[in-house]
Each structure stands twice: as C-alpha cells, then as structure tokens.
Amino acid sequence: MSPVAVARSIAVLLWALALHNTVTCRGLFWDGASFLVNLLDHGHFHDFYAARAHVDWVTQAPVLLLAEAGVRDTRMLAIAYSAALFALPTAFYHLALVRVRRDPVLLAAVLAIIAAVYLPTSFFIVGEYNVAFACITAAMAVALTTDGTRRRDAALLLAFGLLCLRSYEATIYLGPLLAAAILWSARRGGGDPGTKILFQLAALAFIGAALVSAVTIFDYWDHPHFMKVRSTSVDFWQNMQFAIPLAGFLICLVAGVRRPAWLQGRGPVVVMGVIVVLLAVSPWWRIVHAPSILYPPSHYVARQAAGMLLAALLIGMWLQVAYRNPPAIFVAVRQPEVASRMVLLFGALAVAGAIPDIALTRLWSGHIEQLRLVVDQRTGIVRAETLPLHDWPTKLFFQDWSYPALSAVVSRAPGQSYIVSDQDYLSNPPFEPACGMLPKLEGYGWRR
C-alpha cells in the first residue's frame, strides 16, 4: 500500500471513529456532562477557565445555537456537543495527513502521533488538550510543507495560532516550538512582505499562547486541583493504550541510535508487529490478568506525558526536514524502503489503537443506557452507593461529582431523579463549583 493510500485510509478511520463516538454521546464522559448542563442552564459559554476559552468557544457554540433555536432534546444536544468535540481534532489530523502524504517520513511521524497521542488520550474528549494537540500537529505539518511564499498557508497558521492562544497549558513548550518552526519556514522562501507579516503574526500568536500558559501555571500553581494533577502526571503507565505504543517507540529509538543499520532490517517489523498485536488485543487482557484493564480516566492522567511525546515527535519532524548533514539514524530513516515500512507499521498501529477505542465506546453506550433506566424509573435522590457503580464495567466511567449532571442529561424528565454520591465534596471537589450542583434543565429531556 502506498503512503498516500495509507494516509487516506487512516483519515477515513478517524472520521468513522468520530461518527461512532458522536452517536454514542461520548462527549458526556466525566466533565463533559457537567459542561453541557451548565451551558443549557445558564445559556452562555462555560468558559470559567479563561486560559482555555478559545477551544471552549468553538466546541460549545453548536450547542448554544441549537438551544437558542429551540432544541430541547438533550440526546440531540449531547450528540451535537460530542460532534464538535470530535470533529475539530479529527479535521486537524486529517489536514496534517493531507499535507504530509507525499513525504513518507513526515507521514510516519503524524501516524505515530495519531496512534500514540490522540487515540490513547481522547476518551476524555472534553479535555481541551485534544484540540490543542491536533491543531499544533496540523500547524507543524503546514509549516514543514510550505515554501514560505503562499499567503494561504500563512493565514492558516495565523488562524491556528489564534485558536491555540488560549487552549491548553502544554503550549508553554509547544508554542515556542511552533513559533520557531514557522519563522524558519518563512525564511526559506521569498514571500512578499504581506505574506511574511502573516507568518510573523502566526509565530507571535504561538509565543502568546506560551505566555498565557506560563501566567496560568504561575497563578494556579498552589491550587489543590492542579497540585493533584501534577502528582499524578507520572502515572501515565496506567494507560495501556499509551504505554504499549510508547514502549515500542522507545525500543526502536534506542536500537536505532545504537546501531542505525538495525532500522534497515527486520528488527523494527518484529518489535512494532508485537506492539500492534498487544494493542489490538488489549481489551481482552483482563481475561487472563484481572488488573490489566482499559481505564478511561487514565486518558486524562496520560495527557501530560502524551504532550511531551508529541513535542519529541514534532521536533523529530522538523529536524528531518531541516538537517543538511543529519546523523546516521536520520539517514537510515530517510531511505525509501525504511520510510515506507515505517508508514505501514505506524498505520497498522493506528488501526490497532482503534480497537480498544471502539471496545470502550461500546461499554460506555451500555453504561449510559443503564443510567437512563435508573433515572426514568425512580424519583428523588438515588444514592450512587446503592447502584453497582463500582462493578465492571461501570467502574470505568464513575466520577462522583459529575453523576448529578450525567443523570439529569440522560433523564426523560430532568429533575425527577438524580444520582448523587455520598461524599463531602472536599476530599474530591469539582474544580469549578457549578459542576457539582444539581442541574435544573427545565423544559429539556432525553428523547428516543
């Protein structure tokens, strides 16, 4: 299969996954339900965290427009919210694939990002990092494939920079990287003054994103929620969907650095072939080892490590294009047969990564149906502890303070019944107080 065919196939796969995840309302997972009910109850953007507001505005706008138009079906609104959350990163990755489809080395890197950064961390799709990482990947793909003279490319990079200006704290290191790559690309060509100014403004926007992130990190450094986030950042290994591909990459990297000729043999095929199989069968690991489960909350935990991996892959892409006298490992990777093999291996890895994604989404769909039956058949407050919420597979999706919102969204008559957990909201508080309240959703309801 040619690199172009692989790029097209993975693009189709990503859109198919986005459609599947949209109709199953996966945007409601964890914080997503709380965000949605706050949008509907208050009638305006839920952008309490200004440092990420640009992503919130873009992904929440469709819901507010539908609500303003009179839509009161919470299922339809949940689908619309999920569609916005999944369509935006999918579109960015699709663009990145299109831009690098004729360069096997760059294409292999983008496929690696999709397989090891996006798919293993996107169950928590409401996290703004999903859009930020995808947008930055697309921006790097454009920066490395432009000749520096096309005003359309410069305008596109400026738009990406403005979106990332207030997107996610990882831009503290990704922003300067993109700014440097954009300026380097602009200097390569002989664009007119107007085009050069657009490139410079795009670079400035990414620098601005880094500054916004730096201020945010400084302001929230001692906030209890962010202290907890920092303490769990080293637990990325709990995410099998991330750890398995990462292990394969590290093995190939170490072997390739020590002996570049290894990359030209069967070694990478054997290593990544085993990794592909392990990832594809990961939904069934628990049959032979009960603790080895796919765990959606670990997608949130692994996002910081995924950001670092993304930075490493983006730097590798840039060096691959910029190096005039590259080290031996880059020379080996540039060989047509090695690059083509990498495209096929990482394409297979992306396909394998879709299997646990689909498996978890099917379990999520069943979980939503169970909650819907509970809130439609009962009245008043339903104690979460009376339900099998800690049993398989419900325990995969449990978050105590978001259950009132989720139970209200899926209810035929919101307010008739709420699922509430026994907790003091101090040991595990919602990061924003409004997310822990009982929503009203007057006039709304889940329609079949």
GROMACS .gro file of C-alpha atoms in nm, residues 103-431:
model
  329
  103ASP     CA    1   0.664   1.258   0.241
  104PRO     CA    2   0.686   0.910   0.398
  105VAL     CA    3   0.900   1.019   0.694
  106LEU     CA    4   0.672   1.306   0.794
  107LEU     CA    5   0.368   1.087   0.731
  108ALA     CA    6   0.507   0.818   0.961
  109ALA     CA    7   0.551   1.080   1.234
  110VAL     CA    8   0.192   1.205   1.200
  111LEU     CA    9   0.065   0.847   1.209
  112ALA     CA   10   0.268   0.790   1.526
  113ILE     CA   11   0.106   1.099   1.682
  114ILE     CA   12  -0.241   0.973   1.594
  115ALA     CA   13  -0.168   0.625   1.730
  116ALA     CA   14   0.024   0.720   2.047
  117VAL     CA   15  -0.102   1.068   2.138
  118TYR     CA   16  -0.457   1.114   2.013
  119LEU     CA   17  -0.623   0.773   2.037
  120PRO     CA   18  -0.482   0.684   2.384
  121THR     CA   19  -0.593   1.014   2.541
  122SER     CA   20  -0.916   1.105   2.360
  123PHE     CA   21  -1.173   0.917   2.566
  124PHE     CA   22  -1.164   1.231   2.780
  125ILE     CA   23  -1.252   1.424   2.467
  126VAL     CA   24  -1.384   1.726   2.658
  127GLY     CA   25  -1.024   1.798   2.760
  128GLU     CA   26  -0.906   2.099   2.561
  129TYR     CA   27  -0.569   1.933   2.506
  130ASN     CA   28  -0.727   1.713   2.237
  131VAL     CA   29  -0.792   2.014   2.015
  132ALA     CA   30  -0.466   2.186   2.111
  133PHE     CA   31  -0.250   1.883   2.029
  134ALA     CA   32  -0.430   1.824   1.698
  135CYS     CA   33  -0.410   2.190   1.597
  136ILE     CA   34  -0.038   2.205   1.677
  137THR     CA   35   0.025   1.888   1.477
  138ALA     CA   36  -0.156   2.037   1.178
  139ALA     CA   37   0.035   2.363   1.218
  140MET     CA   38   0.369   2.181   1.216
  141ALA     CA   39   0.263   1.985   0.907
  142VAL     CA   40   0.177   2.309   0.728
  143ALA     CA   41   0.496   2.483   0.843
  144LEU     CA   42   0.717   2.200   0.718
  145THR     CA   43   0.544   2.162   0.381
  146THR     CA   44   0.507   2.527   0.285
  147ASP     CA   45   0.759   2.703   0.064
  148GLY     CA   46   0.723   3.030   0.254
  149THR     CA   47   0.555   3.212  -0.033
  150ARG     CA   48   0.192   3.101  -0.001
  151ARG     CA   49  -0.025   3.356   0.175
  152ARG     CA   50  -0.293   3.092   0.233
  153ASP     CA   51  -0.052   2.885   0.440
  154ALA     CA   52   0.049   3.190   0.642
  155ALA     CA   53  -0.315   3.280   0.706
  156LEU     CA   54  -0.390   2.922   0.808
  157LEU     CA   55  -0.102   2.922   1.056
  158LEU     CA   56  -0.222   3.253   1.198
  159ALA     CA   57  -0.570   3.108   1.250
  160PHE     CA   58  -0.419   2.805   1.424
  161GLY     CA   59  -0.209   3.031   1.643
  162LEU     CA   60  -0.512   3.236   1.746
  163LEU     CA   61  -0.702   2.920   1.840
  164CYS     CA   62  -0.406   2.798   2.046
  165LEU     CA   63  -0.361   3.138   2.210
  166ARG     CA   64  -0.597   3.024   2.484
  167SER     CA   65  -0.612   2.649   2.454
  168TYR     CA   66  -0.402   2.443   2.694
  169GLU     CA   67  -0.104   2.478   2.928
  170ALA     CA   68   0.111   2.246   2.717
  171THR     CA   69   0.159   2.537   2.478
  172ILE     CA   70   0.417   2.665   2.727
  173TYR     CA   71   0.662   2.438   2.544
  174LEU     CA   72   0.472   2.357   2.223
  175GLY     CA   73   0.408   2.725   2.144
  176PRO     CA   74   0.774   2.833   2.116
  177LEU     CA   75   0.850   2.518   1.917
  178LEU     CA   76   0.583   2.605   1.660
  179ALA     CA   77   0.685   2.971   1.652
  180ALA     CA   78   1.045   2.877   1.575
  181ALA     CA   79   0.940   2.630   1.304
  182ILE     CA   80   0.712   2.890   1.142
  183LEU     CA   81   0.984   3.157   1.134
  184TRP     CA   82   1.230   2.903   0.995
  185SER     CA   83   0.985   2.809   0.721
  186ALA     CA   84   0.916   3.172   0.635
  187ARG     CA   85   1.287   3.243   0.592
  188ARG     CA   86   1.323   2.953   0.349
  189GLY     CA   87   1.102   3.120   0.089
  190GLY     CA   88   1.088   3.458  -0.076
  191GLY     CA   89   0.736   3.558   0.008
  192ASP     CA   90   0.606   3.910  -0.040
  193PRO     CA   91   0.605   4.147   0.260
  194GLY     CA   92   0.238   4.081   0.335
  195THR     CA   93   0.294   3.707   0.349
  196LYS     CA   94   0.600   3.748   0.571
  197ILE     CA   95   0.399   3.961   0.811
  198LEU     CA   96   0.131   3.690   0.833
  199PHE     CA   97   0.396   3.429   0.912
  200GLN     CA   98   0.542   3.655   1.179
  201LEU     CA   99   0.200   3.718   1.330
  202ALA     CA  100   0.137   3.343   1.336
  203ALA     CA  101   0.465   3.289   1.522
  204LEU     CA  102   0.373   3.571   1.760
  205ALA     CA  103   0.038   3.404   1.832
  206PHE     CA  104   0.210   3.082   1.936
  207ILE     CA  105   0.451   3.280   2.155
  208GLY     CA  106   0.146   3.446   2.307
  209ALA     CA  107  -0.001   3.103   2.377
  210ALA     CA  108   0.313   3.013   2.569
  211LEU     CA  109   0.292   3.334   2.773
  212VAL     CA  110  -0.075   3.276   2.856
  213SER     CA  111   0.012   2.923   2.968
  214ALA     CA  112   0.304   3.046   3.180
  215VAL     CA  113   0.086   3.302   3.359
  216THR     CA  114  -0.185   3.041   3.415
  217ILE     CA  115   0.058   2.787   3.558
  218PHE     CA  116   0.203   3.052   3.790
  219ASP     CA  117  -0.143   3.165   3.908
  220TYR     CA  118  -0.273   2.814   3.971
  221TRP     CA  119   0.047   2.652   4.095
  222ASP     CA  120  -0.081   2.610   4.451
  223HIS     CA  121  -0.442   2.533   4.360
  224PRO     CA  122  -0.541   2.194   4.516
  225HIS     CA  123  -0.671   2.056   4.188
  226PHE     CA  124  -0.353   2.137   3.998
  227MET     CA  125  -0.134   2.009   4.277
  228LYS     CA  126  -0.318   1.679   4.247
  229VAL     CA  127  -0.277   1.687   3.869
  230ARG     CA  128   0.099   1.732   3.899
  231SER     CA  129   0.126   1.449   4.149
  232THR     CA  130  -0.046   1.205   3.912
  233SER     CA  131   0.141   1.305   3.596
  234VAL     CA  132   0.392   1.022   3.644
  235ASP     CA  133   0.113   0.763   3.644
  236PHE     CA  134   0.082   0.762   3.264
  237TRP     CA  135   0.189   0.396   3.266
  238GLN     CA  136  -0.160   0.311   3.393
  239ASN     CA  137  -0.289   0.387   3.044
  240MET     CA  138  -0.219   0.070   2.845
  241GLN     CA  139  -0.329   0.235   2.521
  242PHE     CA  140  -0.048   0.487   2.568
  243ALA     CA  141   0.215   0.273   2.737
  244ILE     CA  142   0.214  -0.005   2.476
  245PRO     CA  143   0.296   0.215   2.172
  246LEU     CA  144   0.540   0.418   2.383
  247ALA     CA  145   0.731   0.101   2.469
  248GLY     CA  146   0.760   0.014   2.102
  249PHE     CA  147   0.885   0.361   2.013
  250LEU     CA  148   1.147   0.357   2.287
  251ILE     CA  149   1.279   0.014   2.186
  252CYS     CA  150   1.313   0.121   1.824
  253LEU     CA  151   1.468   0.455   1.919
  254VAL     CA  152   1.732   0.305   2.148
  255ALA     CA  153   1.818   0.031   1.900
  256GLY     CA  154   1.827   0.280   1.611
  257VAL     CA  155   2.055   0.525   1.794
  258ARG     CA  156   2.296   0.250   1.897
  259ARG     CA  157   2.301   0.088   1.553
  260PRO     CA  158   2.123   0.278   1.273
  261ALA     CA  159   2.159  -0.019   1.039
  262TRP     CA  160   1.915  -0.206   1.267
  263LEU     CA  161   1.636   0.010   1.126
  264GLN     CA  162   1.702  -0.132   0.780
  265GLY     CA  163   1.648  -0.490   0.887
  266ARG     CA  164   1.357  -0.690   1.025
  267GLY     CA  165   1.403  -0.565   1.380
  268PRO     CA  166   1.152  -0.276   1.364
  269VAL     CA  167   0.897  -0.502   1.193
  270VAL     CA  168   0.925  -0.762   1.469
  271VAL     CA  169   0.911  -0.508   1.752
  272MET     CA  170   0.625  -0.299   1.615
  273GLY     CA  171   0.444  -0.610   1.494
  274VAL     CA  172   0.436  -0.739   1.852
  275ILE     CA  173   0.326  -0.394   1.975
  276VAL     CA  174   0.043  -0.384   1.721
  277VAL     CA  175  -0.084  -0.725   1.833
  278LEU     CA  176  -0.059  -0.637   2.204
  279LEU     CA  177  -0.252  -0.314   2.148
  280ALA     CA  178  -0.518  -0.481   1.934
  281VAL     CA  179  -0.592  -0.747   2.197
  282SER     CA  180  -0.568  -0.510   2.497
  283PRO     CA  181  -0.948  -0.510   2.556
  284TRP     CA  182  -0.922  -0.878   2.646
  285TRP     CA  183  -0.613  -0.870   2.869
  286ARG     CA  184  -0.834  -0.871   3.178
  287ILE     CA  185  -0.946  -1.226   3.094
  288VAL     CA  186  -0.602  -1.359   3.186
  289HIS     CA  187  -0.497  -1.082   3.426
  290ALA     CA  188  -0.784  -0.901   3.600
  291PRO     CA  189  -0.596  -0.578   3.689
  292SER     CA  190  -0.496  -0.525   3.324
  293ILE     CA  191  -0.794  -0.321   3.212
  294LEU     CA  192  -0.851  -0.039   2.972
  295TYR     CA  193  -0.927   0.253   3.202
  296PRO     CA  194  -1.081   0.570   3.050
  297PRO     CA  195  -0.978   0.800   3.341
  298SER     CA  196  -0.616   0.712   3.264
  299HIS     CA  197  -0.657   0.901   2.935
  300TYR     CA  198  -0.673   1.216   3.147
  301VAL     CA  199  -0.374   1.108   3.355
  302ALA     CA  200  -0.158   1.035   3.049
  303ARG     CA  201  -0.222   1.365   2.870
  304GLN     CA  202   0.091   1.536   3.009
  305ALA     CA  203   0.319   1.252   2.905
  306ALA     CA  204   0.142   1.250   2.568
  307GLY     CA  205   0.220   1.619   2.531
  308MET     CA  206   0.590   1.551   2.587
  309LEU     CA  207   0.582   1.268   2.335
  310LEU     CA  208   0.410   1.500   2.087
  311ALA     CA  209   0.684   1.758   2.134
  312ALA     CA  210   0.953   1.495   2.072
  313LEU     CA  211   0.784   1.375   1.753
  314LEU     CA  212   0.733   1.731   1.625
  315ILE     CA  213   1.100   1.811   1.689
  316GLY     CA  214   1.192   1.496   1.501
  317MET     CA  215   0.976   1.605   1.206
  318TRP     CA  216   1.142   1.945   1.197
  319LEU     CA  217   1.495   1.806   1.223
  320GLN     CA  218   1.419   1.555   0.950
  321VAL     CA  219   1.338   1.842   0.712
  322ALA     CA  220   1.597   2.092   0.836
  323TYR     CA  221   1.909   1.875   0.877
  324ARG     CA  222   2.154   1.919   0.591
  325ASN     CA  223   2.412   1.678   0.732
  326PRO     CA  224   2.195   1.457   0.952
  327PRO     CA  225   2.313   1.193   1.200
  328ALA     CA  226   2.322   0.833   1.086
  329ILE     CA  227   1.982   0.748   1.232
  330PHE     CA  228   1.816   1.020   1.019
  331VAL     CA  229   1.999   0.898   0.712
  332ALA     CA  230   1.868   0.547   0.776
  333VAL     CA  231   1.511   0.667   0.826
  334ARG     CA  232   1.521   0.868   0.503
  335GLN     CA  233   1.588   0.561   0.292
  336PRO     CA  234   1.273   0.495   0.084
  337GLU     CA  235   1.229   0.133   0.190
  338VAL     CA  236   1.272   0.219   0.560
  339ALA     CA  237   1.035   0.518   0.543
  340SER     CA  238   0.770   0.319   0.357
  341ARG     CA  239   0.795   0.039   0.612
  342MET     CA  240   0.751   0.290   0.894
  343VAL     CA  241   0.437   0.426   0.729
  344LEU     CA  242   0.285   0.077   0.710
  345LEU     CA  243   0.386  -0.011   1.068
  346PHE     CA  244   0.251   0.312   1.221
  347GLY     CA  245  -0.059   0.291   1.006
  348ALA     CA  246  -0.118  -0.058   1.145
  349LEU     CA  247  -0.057   0.080   1.494
  350ALA     CA  248  -0.329   0.342   1.441
  351VAL     CA  249  -0.571   0.072   1.325
  352ALA     CA  250  -0.483  -0.139   1.630
  353GLY     CA  251  -0.539   0.166   1.851
  354ALA     CA  252  -0.891   0.199   1.717
  355ILE     CA  253  -0.987  -0.144   1.856
  356PRO     CA  254  -0.968  -0.054   2.229
  357ASP     CA  255  -1.131   0.279   2.146
  358ILE     CA  256  -1.431   0.101   1.994
  359ALA     CA  257  -1.442  -0.153   2.278
  360LEU     CA  258  -1.455   0.120   2.542
  361THR     CA  259  -1.718   0.314   2.349
  362ARG     CA  260  -1.945   0.009   2.340
  363LEU     CA  261  -1.913  -0.025   2.718
  364TRP     CA  262  -1.985   0.347   2.755
  365SER     CA  263  -2.301   0.315   2.548
  366GLY     CA  264  -2.426   0.038   2.779
  367HIS     CA  265  -2.341   0.249   3.083
  368ILE     CA  266  -2.548   0.541   2.954
  369GLU     CA  267  -2.842   0.310   2.893
  370GLN     CA  268  -2.821   0.174   3.248
  371LEU     CA  269  -2.823   0.523   3.397
  372ARG     CA  270  -3.114   0.625   3.178
  373LEU     CA  271  -3.325   0.333   3.303
  374VAL     CA  272  -3.245   0.420   3.667
  375VAL     CA  273  -3.341   0.788   3.647
  376ASP     CA  274  -3.652   0.722   3.438
  377GLN     CA  275  -3.785   0.456   3.676
  378ARG     CA  276  -3.713   0.628   4.009
  379THR     CA  277  -3.787   0.958   4.179
  380GLY     CA  278  -3.591   1.182   4.411
  381ILE     CA  279  -3.230   1.133   4.511
  382VAL     CA  280  -3.082   0.795   4.424
  383ARG     CA  281  -2.774   0.715   4.628
  384ALA     CA  282  -2.496   0.610   4.395
  385GLU     CA  283  -2.374   0.366   4.656
  386THR     CA  284  -2.695   0.163   4.613
  387LEU     CA  285  -2.609   0.102   4.248
  388PRO     CA  286  -2.341  -0.131   4.110
  389LEU     CA  287  -2.123   0.166   4.014
  390HIS     CA  288  -1.802   0.002   4.130
  391ASP     CA  289  -1.862  -0.319   3.936
  392TRP     CA  290  -1.734  -0.397   3.590
  393PRO     CA  291  -1.773  -0.216   3.355
  394THR     CA  292  -1.949   0.073   3.530
  395LYS     CA  293  -1.643   0.148   3.744
  396LEU     CA  294  -1.462   0.253   3.426
  397PHE     CA  295  -1.678   0.563   3.398
  398PHE     CA  296  -1.752   0.654   3.760
  399GLN     CA  297  -1.689   1.008   3.880
  400ASP     CA  298  -1.880   1.102   4.193
  401TRP     CA  299  -1.935   1.475   4.149
  402SER     CA  300  -2.037   1.457   3.782
  403TYR     CA  301  -2.313   1.199   3.833
  404PRO     CA  302  -2.588   1.453   3.911
  405ALA     CA  303  -2.522   1.623   3.577
  406LEU     CA  304  -2.498   1.299   3.379
  407SER     CA  305  -2.815   1.159   3.536
  408ALA     CA  306  -3.001   1.481   3.452
  409VAL     CA  307  -2.886   1.483   3.089
  410VAL     CA  308  -3.000   1.125   3.019
  411SER     CA  309  -3.332   1.164   3.204
  412ARG     CA  310  -3.661   1.176   3.016
  413ALA     CA  311  -3.776   1.433   3.275
  414PRO     CA  312  -3.476   1.609   3.434
  415GLY     CA  313  -3.537   1.689   3.799
  416GLN     CA  314  -3.748   1.379   3.857
  417SER     CA  315  -3.446   1.184   3.977
  418TYR     CA  316  -3.077   1.244   4.040
  419ILE     CA  317  -2.794   1.004   4.110
  420VAL     CA  318  -2.581   1.151   4.389
  421SER     CA  319  -2.275   1.003   4.554
  422ASP     CA  320  -2.212   1.010   4.930
  423GLN     CA  321  -1.920   1.248   4.954
  424ASP     CA  322  -1.836   1.576   5.124
  425TYR     CA  323  -1.712   1.744   4.801
  426LEU     CA  324  -1.398   1.838   4.993
  427SER     CA  325  -1.180   1.531   4.952
  428ASN     CA  326  -1.257   1.520   4.577
  429PRO     CA  327  -1.413   1.854   4.487
  430PRO     CA  328  -1.514   1.960   4.137
  431PHE     CA  329  -1.257   2.204   4.001
   0.00000   0.00000   0.00000
